[in-house]
Coordinates of C-alpha atoms and ligand atoms in Angstrom, one line a residue:
X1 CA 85.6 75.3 107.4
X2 CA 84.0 74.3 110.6
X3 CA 84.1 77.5 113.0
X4 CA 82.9 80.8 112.2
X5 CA 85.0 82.7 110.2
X6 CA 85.9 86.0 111.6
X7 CA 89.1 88.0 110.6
X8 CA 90.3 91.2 111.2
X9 CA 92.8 94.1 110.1
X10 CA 94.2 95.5 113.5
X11 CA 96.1 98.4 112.0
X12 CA 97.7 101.2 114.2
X13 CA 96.4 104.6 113.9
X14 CA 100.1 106.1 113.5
X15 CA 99.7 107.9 110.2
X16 CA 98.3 107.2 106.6
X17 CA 97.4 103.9 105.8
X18 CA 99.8 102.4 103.9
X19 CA 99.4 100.3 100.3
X20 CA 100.6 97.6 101.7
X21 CA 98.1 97.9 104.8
X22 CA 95.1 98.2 102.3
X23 CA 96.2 95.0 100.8
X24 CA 95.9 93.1 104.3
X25 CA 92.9 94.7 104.5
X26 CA 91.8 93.4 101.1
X27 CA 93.2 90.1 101.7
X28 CA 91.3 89.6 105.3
X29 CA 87.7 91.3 103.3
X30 CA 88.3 88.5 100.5
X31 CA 88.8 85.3 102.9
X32 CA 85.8 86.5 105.1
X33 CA 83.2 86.8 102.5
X34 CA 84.0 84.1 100.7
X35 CA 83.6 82.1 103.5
X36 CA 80.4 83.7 104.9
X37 CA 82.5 85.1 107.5
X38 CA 82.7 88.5 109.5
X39 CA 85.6 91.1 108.6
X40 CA 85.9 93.5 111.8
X41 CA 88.2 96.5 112.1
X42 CA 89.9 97.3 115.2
X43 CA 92.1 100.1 115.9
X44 CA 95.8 98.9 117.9
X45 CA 96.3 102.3 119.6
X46 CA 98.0 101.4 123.1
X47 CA 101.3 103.2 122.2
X48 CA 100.0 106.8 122.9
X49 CA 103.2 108.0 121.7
X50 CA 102.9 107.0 118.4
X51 CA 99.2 108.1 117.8
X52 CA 98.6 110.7 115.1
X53 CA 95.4 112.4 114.7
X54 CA 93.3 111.8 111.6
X55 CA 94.7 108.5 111.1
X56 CA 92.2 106.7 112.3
X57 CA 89.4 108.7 110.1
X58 CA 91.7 108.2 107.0
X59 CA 91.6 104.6 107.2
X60 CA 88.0 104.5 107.9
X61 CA 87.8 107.1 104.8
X62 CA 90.1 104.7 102.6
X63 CA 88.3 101.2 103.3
X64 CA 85.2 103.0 102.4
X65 CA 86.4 104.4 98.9
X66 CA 87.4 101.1 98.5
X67 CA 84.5 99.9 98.8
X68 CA 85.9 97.1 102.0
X69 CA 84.6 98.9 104.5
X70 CA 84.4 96.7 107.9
X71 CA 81.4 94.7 108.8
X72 CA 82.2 95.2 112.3
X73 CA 84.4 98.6 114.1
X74 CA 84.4 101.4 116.1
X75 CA 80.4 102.3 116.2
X76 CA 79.4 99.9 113.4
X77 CA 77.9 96.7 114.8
X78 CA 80.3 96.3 118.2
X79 CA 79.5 93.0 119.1
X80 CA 82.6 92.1 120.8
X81 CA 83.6 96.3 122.0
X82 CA 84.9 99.0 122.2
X83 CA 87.3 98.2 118.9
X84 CA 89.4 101.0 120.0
X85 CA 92.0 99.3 122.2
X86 CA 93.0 102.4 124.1
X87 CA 88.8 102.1 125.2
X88 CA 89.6 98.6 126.5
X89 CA 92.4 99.4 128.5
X90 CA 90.8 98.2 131.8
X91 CA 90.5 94.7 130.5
X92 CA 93.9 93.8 129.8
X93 CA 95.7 93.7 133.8
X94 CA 93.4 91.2 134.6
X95 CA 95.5 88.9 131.8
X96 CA 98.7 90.1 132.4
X97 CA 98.1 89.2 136.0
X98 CA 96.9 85.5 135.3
X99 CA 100.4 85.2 133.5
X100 CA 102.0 86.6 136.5
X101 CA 99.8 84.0 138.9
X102 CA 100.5 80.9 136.5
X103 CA 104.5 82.1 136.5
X104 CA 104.4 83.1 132.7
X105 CA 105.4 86.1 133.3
X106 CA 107.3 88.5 135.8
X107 CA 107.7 92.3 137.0
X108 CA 110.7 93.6 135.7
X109 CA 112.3 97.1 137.2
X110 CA 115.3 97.6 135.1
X111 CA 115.6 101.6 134.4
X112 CA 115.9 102.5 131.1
X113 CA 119.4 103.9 131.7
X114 CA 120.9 100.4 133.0
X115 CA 119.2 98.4 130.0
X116 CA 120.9 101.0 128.0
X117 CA 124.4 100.4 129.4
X118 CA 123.5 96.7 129.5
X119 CA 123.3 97.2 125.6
X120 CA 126.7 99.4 125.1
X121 CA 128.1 97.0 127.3
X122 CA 127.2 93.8 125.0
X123 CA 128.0 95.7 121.7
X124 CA 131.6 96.7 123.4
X125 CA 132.2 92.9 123.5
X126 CA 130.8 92.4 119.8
X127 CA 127.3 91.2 121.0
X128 CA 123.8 91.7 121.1
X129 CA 122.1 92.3 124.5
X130 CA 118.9 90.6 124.9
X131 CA 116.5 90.2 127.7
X132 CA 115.9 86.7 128.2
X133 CA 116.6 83.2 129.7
X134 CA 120.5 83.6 129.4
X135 CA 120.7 86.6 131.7
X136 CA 117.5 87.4 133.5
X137 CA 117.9 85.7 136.7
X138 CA 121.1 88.2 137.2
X139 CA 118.6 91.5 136.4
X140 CA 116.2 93.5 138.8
X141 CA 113.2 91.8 138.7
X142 CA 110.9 89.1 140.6
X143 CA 113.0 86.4 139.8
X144 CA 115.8 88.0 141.5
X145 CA 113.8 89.7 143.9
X146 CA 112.0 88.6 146.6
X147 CA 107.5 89.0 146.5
X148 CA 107.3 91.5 149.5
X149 CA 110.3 93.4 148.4
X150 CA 108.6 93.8 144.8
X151 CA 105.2 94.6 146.1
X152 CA 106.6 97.4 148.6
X153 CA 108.4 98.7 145.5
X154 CA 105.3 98.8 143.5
X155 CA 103.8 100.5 146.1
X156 CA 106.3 103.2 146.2
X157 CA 105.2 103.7 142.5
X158 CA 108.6 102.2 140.7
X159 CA 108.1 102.0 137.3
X160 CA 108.3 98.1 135.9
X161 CA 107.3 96.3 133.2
X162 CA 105.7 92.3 132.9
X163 CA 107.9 90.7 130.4
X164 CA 106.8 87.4 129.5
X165 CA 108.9 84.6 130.4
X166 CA 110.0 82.8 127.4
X167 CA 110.3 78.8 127.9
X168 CA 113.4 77.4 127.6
X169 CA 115.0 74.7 125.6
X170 CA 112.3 74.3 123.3
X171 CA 111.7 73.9 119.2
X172 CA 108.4 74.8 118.5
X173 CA 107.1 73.6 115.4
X174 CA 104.2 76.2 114.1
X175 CA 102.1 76.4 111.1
X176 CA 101.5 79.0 108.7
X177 CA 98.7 78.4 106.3
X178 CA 101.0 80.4 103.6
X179 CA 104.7 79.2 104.6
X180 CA 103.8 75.7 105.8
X181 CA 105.6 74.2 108.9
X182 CA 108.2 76.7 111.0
X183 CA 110.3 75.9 113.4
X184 CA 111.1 78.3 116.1
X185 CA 114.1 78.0 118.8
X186 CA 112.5 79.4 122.0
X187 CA 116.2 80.1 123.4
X188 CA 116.2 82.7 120.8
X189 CA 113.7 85.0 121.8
X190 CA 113.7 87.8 124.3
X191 CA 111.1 88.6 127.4
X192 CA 109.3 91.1 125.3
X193 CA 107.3 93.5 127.5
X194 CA 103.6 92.9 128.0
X195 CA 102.3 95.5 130.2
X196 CA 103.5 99.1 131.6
X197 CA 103.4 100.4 134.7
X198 CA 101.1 103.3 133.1
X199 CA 98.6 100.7 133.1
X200 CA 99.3 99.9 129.4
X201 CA 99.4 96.2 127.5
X202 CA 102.2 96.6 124.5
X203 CA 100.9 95.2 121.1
X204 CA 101.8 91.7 122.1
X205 CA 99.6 91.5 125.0
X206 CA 96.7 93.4 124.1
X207 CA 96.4 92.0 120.7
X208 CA 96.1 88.2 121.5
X209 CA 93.6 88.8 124.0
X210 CA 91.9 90.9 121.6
X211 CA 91.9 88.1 119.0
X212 CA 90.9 85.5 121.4
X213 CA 88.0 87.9 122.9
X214 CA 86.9 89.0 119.9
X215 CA 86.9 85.3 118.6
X216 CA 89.4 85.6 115.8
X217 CA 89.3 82.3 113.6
X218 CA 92.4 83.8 111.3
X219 CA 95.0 85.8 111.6
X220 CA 96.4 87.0 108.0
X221 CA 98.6 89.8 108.4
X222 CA 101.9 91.3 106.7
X223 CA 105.4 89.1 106.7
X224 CA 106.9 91.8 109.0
X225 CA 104.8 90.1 111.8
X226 CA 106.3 86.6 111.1
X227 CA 108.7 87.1 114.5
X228 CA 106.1 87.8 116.5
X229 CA 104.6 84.5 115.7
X230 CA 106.3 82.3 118.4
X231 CA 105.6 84.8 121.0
X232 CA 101.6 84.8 120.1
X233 CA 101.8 81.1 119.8
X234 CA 103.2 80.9 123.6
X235 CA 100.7 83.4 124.9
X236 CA 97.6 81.7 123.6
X237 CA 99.2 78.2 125.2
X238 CA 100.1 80.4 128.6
X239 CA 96.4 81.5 128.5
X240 CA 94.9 78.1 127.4
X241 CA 93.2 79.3 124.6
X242 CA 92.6 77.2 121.0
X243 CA 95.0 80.0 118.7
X244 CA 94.1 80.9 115.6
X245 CA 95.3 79.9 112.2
X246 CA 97.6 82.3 110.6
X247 CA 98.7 83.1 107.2
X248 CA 101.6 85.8 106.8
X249 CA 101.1 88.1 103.5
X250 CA 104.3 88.2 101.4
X251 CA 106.3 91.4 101.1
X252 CA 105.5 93.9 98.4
X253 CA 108.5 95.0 97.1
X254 CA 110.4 98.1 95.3
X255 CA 109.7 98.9 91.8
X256 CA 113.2 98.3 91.0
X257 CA 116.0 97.2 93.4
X258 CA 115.7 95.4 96.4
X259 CA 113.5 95.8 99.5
X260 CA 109.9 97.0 101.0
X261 CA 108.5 99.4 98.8
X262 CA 108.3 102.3 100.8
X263 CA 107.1 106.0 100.8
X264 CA 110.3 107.1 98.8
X265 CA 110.1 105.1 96.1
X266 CA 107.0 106.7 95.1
X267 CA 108.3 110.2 95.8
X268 CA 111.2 109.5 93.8
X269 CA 109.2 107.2 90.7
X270 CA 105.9 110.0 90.9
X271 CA 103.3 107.3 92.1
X272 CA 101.4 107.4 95.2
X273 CA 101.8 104.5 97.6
X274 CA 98.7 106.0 99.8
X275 CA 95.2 105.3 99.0
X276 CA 94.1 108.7 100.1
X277 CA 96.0 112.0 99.9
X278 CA 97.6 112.5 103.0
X279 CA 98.2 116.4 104.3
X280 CA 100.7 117.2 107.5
X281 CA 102.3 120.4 107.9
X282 CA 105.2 119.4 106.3
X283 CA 103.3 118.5 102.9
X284 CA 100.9 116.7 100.8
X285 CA 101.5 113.1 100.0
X286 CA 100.0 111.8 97.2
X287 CA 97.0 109.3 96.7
X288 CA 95.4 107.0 94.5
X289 CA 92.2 108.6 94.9
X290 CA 93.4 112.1 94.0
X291 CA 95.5 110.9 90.9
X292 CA 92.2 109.3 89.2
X293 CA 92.2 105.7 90.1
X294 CA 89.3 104.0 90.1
X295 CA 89.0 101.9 93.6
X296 CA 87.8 98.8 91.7
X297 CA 91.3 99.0 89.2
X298 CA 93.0 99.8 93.1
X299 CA 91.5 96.9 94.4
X300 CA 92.3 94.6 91.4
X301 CA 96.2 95.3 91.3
X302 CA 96.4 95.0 94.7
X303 CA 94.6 91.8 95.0
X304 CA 97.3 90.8 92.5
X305 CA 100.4 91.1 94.7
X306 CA 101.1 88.1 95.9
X307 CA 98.2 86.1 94.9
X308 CA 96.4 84.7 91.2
X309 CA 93.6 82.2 90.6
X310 CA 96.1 80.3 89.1
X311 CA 94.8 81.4 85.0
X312 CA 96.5 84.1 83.1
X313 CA 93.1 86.0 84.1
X314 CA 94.4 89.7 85.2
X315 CA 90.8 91.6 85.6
X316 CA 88.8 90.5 88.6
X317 CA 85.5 92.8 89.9
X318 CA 85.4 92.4 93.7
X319 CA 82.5 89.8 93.2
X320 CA 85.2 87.7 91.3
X321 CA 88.2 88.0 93.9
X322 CA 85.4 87.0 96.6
X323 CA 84.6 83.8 94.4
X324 CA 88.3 82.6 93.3
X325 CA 90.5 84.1 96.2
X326 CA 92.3 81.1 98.6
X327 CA 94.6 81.6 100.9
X328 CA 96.4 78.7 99.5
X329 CA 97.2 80.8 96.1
X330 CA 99.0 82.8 97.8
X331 CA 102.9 83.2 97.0
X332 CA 105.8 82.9 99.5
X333 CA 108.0 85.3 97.4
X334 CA 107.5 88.8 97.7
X335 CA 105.5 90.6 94.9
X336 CA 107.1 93.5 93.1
X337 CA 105.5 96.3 93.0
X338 CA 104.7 97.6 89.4
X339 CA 103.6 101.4 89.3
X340 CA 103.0 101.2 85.2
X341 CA 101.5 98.0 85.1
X342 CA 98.9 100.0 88.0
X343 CA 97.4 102.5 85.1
X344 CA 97.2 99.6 83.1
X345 CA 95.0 98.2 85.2
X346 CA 93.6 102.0 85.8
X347 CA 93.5 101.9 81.8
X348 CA 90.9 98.7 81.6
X349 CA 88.3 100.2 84.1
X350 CA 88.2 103.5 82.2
X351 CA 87.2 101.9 79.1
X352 CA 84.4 100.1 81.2
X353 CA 83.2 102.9 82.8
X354 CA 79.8 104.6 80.5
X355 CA 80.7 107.5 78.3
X356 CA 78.1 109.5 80.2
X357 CA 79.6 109.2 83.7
X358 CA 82.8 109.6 82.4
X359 CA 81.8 113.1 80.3
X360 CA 80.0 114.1 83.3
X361 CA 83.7 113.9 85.3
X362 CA 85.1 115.6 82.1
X363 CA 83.0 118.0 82.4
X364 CA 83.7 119.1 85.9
X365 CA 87.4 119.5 84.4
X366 CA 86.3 121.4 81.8
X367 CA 84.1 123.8 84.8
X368 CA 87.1 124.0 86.4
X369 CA 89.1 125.4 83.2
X370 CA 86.1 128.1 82.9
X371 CA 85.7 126.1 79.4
X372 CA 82.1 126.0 78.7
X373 CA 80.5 124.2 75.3
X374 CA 78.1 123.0 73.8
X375 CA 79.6 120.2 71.9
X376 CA 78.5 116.7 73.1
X377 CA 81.0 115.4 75.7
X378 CA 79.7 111.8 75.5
X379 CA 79.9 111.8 72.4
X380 CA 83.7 113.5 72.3
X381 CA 85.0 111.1 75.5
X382 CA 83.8 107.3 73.1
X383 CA 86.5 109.0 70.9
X384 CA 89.3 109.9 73.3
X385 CA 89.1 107.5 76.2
X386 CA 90.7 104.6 74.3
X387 CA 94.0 106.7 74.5
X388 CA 93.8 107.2 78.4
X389 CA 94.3 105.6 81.3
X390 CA 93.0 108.6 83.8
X391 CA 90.3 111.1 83.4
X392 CA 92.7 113.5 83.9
X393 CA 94.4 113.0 80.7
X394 CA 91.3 113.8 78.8
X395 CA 92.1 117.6 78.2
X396 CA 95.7 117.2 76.7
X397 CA 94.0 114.5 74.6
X398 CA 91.0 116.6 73.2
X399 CA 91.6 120.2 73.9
X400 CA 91.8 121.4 70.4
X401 CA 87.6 120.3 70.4
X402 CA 87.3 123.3 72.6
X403 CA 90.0 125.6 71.3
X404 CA 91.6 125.9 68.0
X405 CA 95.1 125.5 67.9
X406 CA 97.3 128.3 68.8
X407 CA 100.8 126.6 67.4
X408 CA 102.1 124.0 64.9
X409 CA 103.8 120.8 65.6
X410 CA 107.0 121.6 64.1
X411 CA 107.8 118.1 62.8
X412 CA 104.4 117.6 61.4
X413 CA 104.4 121.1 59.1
X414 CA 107.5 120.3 57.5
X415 CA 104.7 118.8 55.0
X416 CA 103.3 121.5 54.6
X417 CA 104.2 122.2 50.9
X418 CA 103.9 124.9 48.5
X419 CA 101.0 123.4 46.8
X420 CA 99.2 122.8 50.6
X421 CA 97.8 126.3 50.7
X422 CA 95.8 125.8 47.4
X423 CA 94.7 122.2 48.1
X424 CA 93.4 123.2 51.8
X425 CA 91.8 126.5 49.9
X426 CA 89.6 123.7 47.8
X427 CA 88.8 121.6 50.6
X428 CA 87.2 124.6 52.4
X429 CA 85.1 125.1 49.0
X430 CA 84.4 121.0 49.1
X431 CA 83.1 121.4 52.4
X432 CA 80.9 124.5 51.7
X433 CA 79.1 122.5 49.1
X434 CA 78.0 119.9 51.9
X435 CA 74.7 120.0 53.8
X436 CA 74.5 116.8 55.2
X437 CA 77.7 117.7 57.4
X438 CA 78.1 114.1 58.8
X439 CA 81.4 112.2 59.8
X440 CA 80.7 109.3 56.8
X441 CA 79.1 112.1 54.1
X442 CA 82.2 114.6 54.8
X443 CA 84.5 111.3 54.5
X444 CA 82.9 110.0 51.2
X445 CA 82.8 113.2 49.7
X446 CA 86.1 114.4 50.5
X447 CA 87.2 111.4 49.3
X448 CA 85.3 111.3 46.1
X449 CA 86.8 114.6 45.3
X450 CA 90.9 113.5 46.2
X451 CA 89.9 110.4 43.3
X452 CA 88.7 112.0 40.9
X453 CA 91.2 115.1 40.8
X454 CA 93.7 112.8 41.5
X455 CA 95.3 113.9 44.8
X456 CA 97.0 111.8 46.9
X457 CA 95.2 111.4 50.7
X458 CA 98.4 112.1 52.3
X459 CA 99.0 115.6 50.7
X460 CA 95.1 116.7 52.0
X461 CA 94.3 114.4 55.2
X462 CA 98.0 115.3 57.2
X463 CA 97.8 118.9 56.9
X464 CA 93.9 119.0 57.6
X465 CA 94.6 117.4 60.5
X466 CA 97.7 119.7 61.2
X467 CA 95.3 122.8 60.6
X468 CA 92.4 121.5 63.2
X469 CA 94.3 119.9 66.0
X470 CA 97.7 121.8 65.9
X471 CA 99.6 118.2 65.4
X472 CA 99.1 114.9 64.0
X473 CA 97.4 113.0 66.5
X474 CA 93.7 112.6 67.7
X475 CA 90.5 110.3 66.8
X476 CA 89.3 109.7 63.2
X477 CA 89.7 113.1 61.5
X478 CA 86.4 113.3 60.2
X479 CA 84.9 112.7 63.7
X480 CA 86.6 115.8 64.5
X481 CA 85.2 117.8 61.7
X482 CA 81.6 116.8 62.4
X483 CA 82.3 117.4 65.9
X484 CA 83.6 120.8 65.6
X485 CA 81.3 121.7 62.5
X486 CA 81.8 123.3 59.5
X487 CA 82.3 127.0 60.3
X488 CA 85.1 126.4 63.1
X489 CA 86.8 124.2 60.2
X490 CA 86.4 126.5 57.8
X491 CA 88.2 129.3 59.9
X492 CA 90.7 126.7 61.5
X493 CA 91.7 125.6 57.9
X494 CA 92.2 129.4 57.2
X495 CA 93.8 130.2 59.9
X496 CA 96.2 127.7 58.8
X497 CA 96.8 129.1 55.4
X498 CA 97.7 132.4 56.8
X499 CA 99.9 131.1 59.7
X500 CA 101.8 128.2 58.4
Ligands
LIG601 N1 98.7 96.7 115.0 C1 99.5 95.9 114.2 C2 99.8 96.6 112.9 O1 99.9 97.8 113.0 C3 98.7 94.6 113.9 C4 99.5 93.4 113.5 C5 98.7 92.2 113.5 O2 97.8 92.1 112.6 O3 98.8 91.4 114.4 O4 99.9 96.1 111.9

């Protein structure tokens, strides 16, 4: 690659960042640092309307987590600011007036109340109004209206618009590094709106200049944008400016079904599609962060919609993606979005986290509980963790360490049998007898004494187990004895005898 790379996410700050976002994000962090490049952040907030407050912190917030932050934004190296459009507002009339001087564009003072009719009108007759080449020399605007007669109404402070005047009769063939070759009949297109009379571009406007200011060599960006693609190619050839190359990101699709994934789909399946909680007056929507994910496992299935290195290879660190990921891996299709094959991936960066660091989050559960101990919580996660794929899930799986069990599995103590009280009675007495009270003496010795006496392990091991953990799950069951030592086993095992 010849020129610079420099690419950017251009989100709008219009409420939580969605998944799909992060993943352009991701996608736009990956192709510039494996090509030496710079990934800069810039925040598309010309439609006032639509701006929500704290969106533009949370995304800031959720690139950080994620460990993608920006290389360039909004007070962080602002080579080419501000990176807050609505802070660059005085730079963009100056382009939409070289489009209206080169005749790429035109003032347009259709009310909002005719275009309206114009649109009842069409859809009376079974058709679809659009502004453009087929009807807009018959509209109210400089075409139709003469330069003194539009600058006098301007001066009386009419609103208008500057639409951008679409070429006519003409295929253009574009490229998309993803998609390959696309044609695009101009005669299709409408005179979108470029600039307000409130002294506002629209996204079209103030987004290519931004690109082309802020010397964007790519543009990789969701499939949504894929219309818009004709328009942006026309503007940078209005302007005379090089474009850049683009690459449109497939769709990430519904769990099940057909579609976009969207917000409801995780409301109604219970997974977040935000990476960061997200709190209005109306609720609390749910993120990755607050459910337990680790960024890196966040980072790795997303990086997996939509793209592979092409090997069966499904774990990547961020180093990795940097190395293998290529624009040209990238899949047409849309990539289904898999909410259980997500803790999987959650499941493989627990096990690689250190016991320590994960005892010490265990622990803060535990505060939280008003559960203090004294047991070793290392020691207690290297047993556990293998069963879960969030920290979370560490208390259901190892309570009964901390507190003896205050009910039976049903199921499980149908086995306990008339002889069970006797046998558990003699265990207690085998485990007095032991002073080197470790995991492998406890298990030899126990063991030794089933052999000898002839009792079969099932009729001693299950209801052990049923007595100290309340049901038959958990580690190794001798881990659990040493763990819990011998007087708690001792009083759990007799507890049992009276209860059961
Ligand atoms: N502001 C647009 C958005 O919200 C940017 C689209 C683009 O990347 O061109 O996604």
């Amino acid at each position: 690659m010849s020129k610079q790379v420099r690419v950017r996410f251009a989100p709008s700050p219009t409420g939580p960042l969605h998944i799909g976002g992060v993943r352009t994000a991701l996608f736009n962090y990956l192709f510039a640092k494996k090509h030496g490049g710079v990934f800069y952040l810039r925040i598309e907030d010309t439609d006032q309307t639509r701006f929500v407050p704290g969106a533009e912190a949370y995304i800031f917030e959720a690139l950080e987590w994620l460990g993608i932050a920006p290389d360039e934004t909004v007070g962080k190296n602002e080579k080419f600011g501000p990176y807050r459009q609505s802070e660059r507002k005085a730079m963009y009339k100056q382009y939409a007036d070289q489009l209206l001087n080169s005749g790429w564009a035109y003032y347009a003072f259709d009310t909002a109340e005719s275009l309206d009719a114009m649109r009842k009108e069409a859809e009376a007759n079974g058709k679809t109004f659009i502004y453009n080449h087929s009807v807009r020399e018959q509209l109210d605007n400089s075409l139709t209206v003469s330069r003194e007669k539009v600058e006098e109404r301007k001066a009386n402070g009419e609103h208008y618009v500057i639409r951008f005047k679409t070429p006519v009769n003409e295929i253009l063939e574009l490229k998309d590094i993803i998609r390959g070759d696309i044609k695009f009949d101009t005669n299709l297109l409408d005179d979108k709106v470029l600039f307000k009379s409130d002294g506002m571009p629209t996204y079209h406007l103030a987004n290519i200049v931004d690109d082309h200011l802020m010397e964007t060599s790519h543009v990789i960006r969701g499939e949504e944008w894929l219309p818009s693609l004709p328009l942006h190619h026309l503007l940078y050839k209005a302007f005379g400016w090089n474009a850049p190359e683009f690459a449109h990101l497939p769709l990430i699709l519904k769990p099940i079904g057909n579609g976009k994934l969207s917000k409801r789909d995780g409301d109604k399946m219970g997974f977040p599609v935000f990476p960061l909680e997200w709190k209005t007056e109306e609720g609390v929507s749910s993120g990755y962060r607050e459910n337990g994910f680790f960024p890196e496992a966040v980072i790795n299935f997303l990086a997996l919609l939509g793209w592979n290195d092409g090997t069966e290879q499904e774990i990547f660190s961020l180093e990795e993606l940097v190395e293998k990921f290529d624009l040209n891996r990238i899949h047409k299709a849309g990539a289904k979005f898999d909410p259980e094959k997500n803790k999987w991936f959650n499941h493989q960066y627990l096990q690689k986290q250190s016991d320590a660091s994960l005892a010490e989050s265990f622990k803060t559960i535990l505060d939280k509980k008003g559960i203090s101990t004294s047991l070793d919580l290392t020691k207690i996660v290297g047993m556990i963790k293998e069963r879960a794929n969030f920290v979370t899930e560490f208390w259901d799986l190892a309570d009964y360490f901390f507190e003896a069990p205050t009910s039976y599995d049903e199921k499980a103590a149908k086995n306990w049998k008339e002889e069970t009280p006797g046998l558990m009675q003699q265990v207690i007495s085998e485990l007095n007898k032991m002073e080197d009270f470790t995991s492998t003496n406890i298990e030899t010795l126990l063991k030794e004494w089933m052999t000898t006496n002839e009792i079969g392990m099932g009729k001693v091991m299950q209801p052990l187990r049923l007595s100290l953990v309340g049901a038959l799950k958990g580690p190794h069951l001798f881990d659990i004895i040493e763990m819990i030592g011998k007087a708690e086993t001792v009083k759990r095992i007799e507890k049992a005898i009276a209860s059961l």
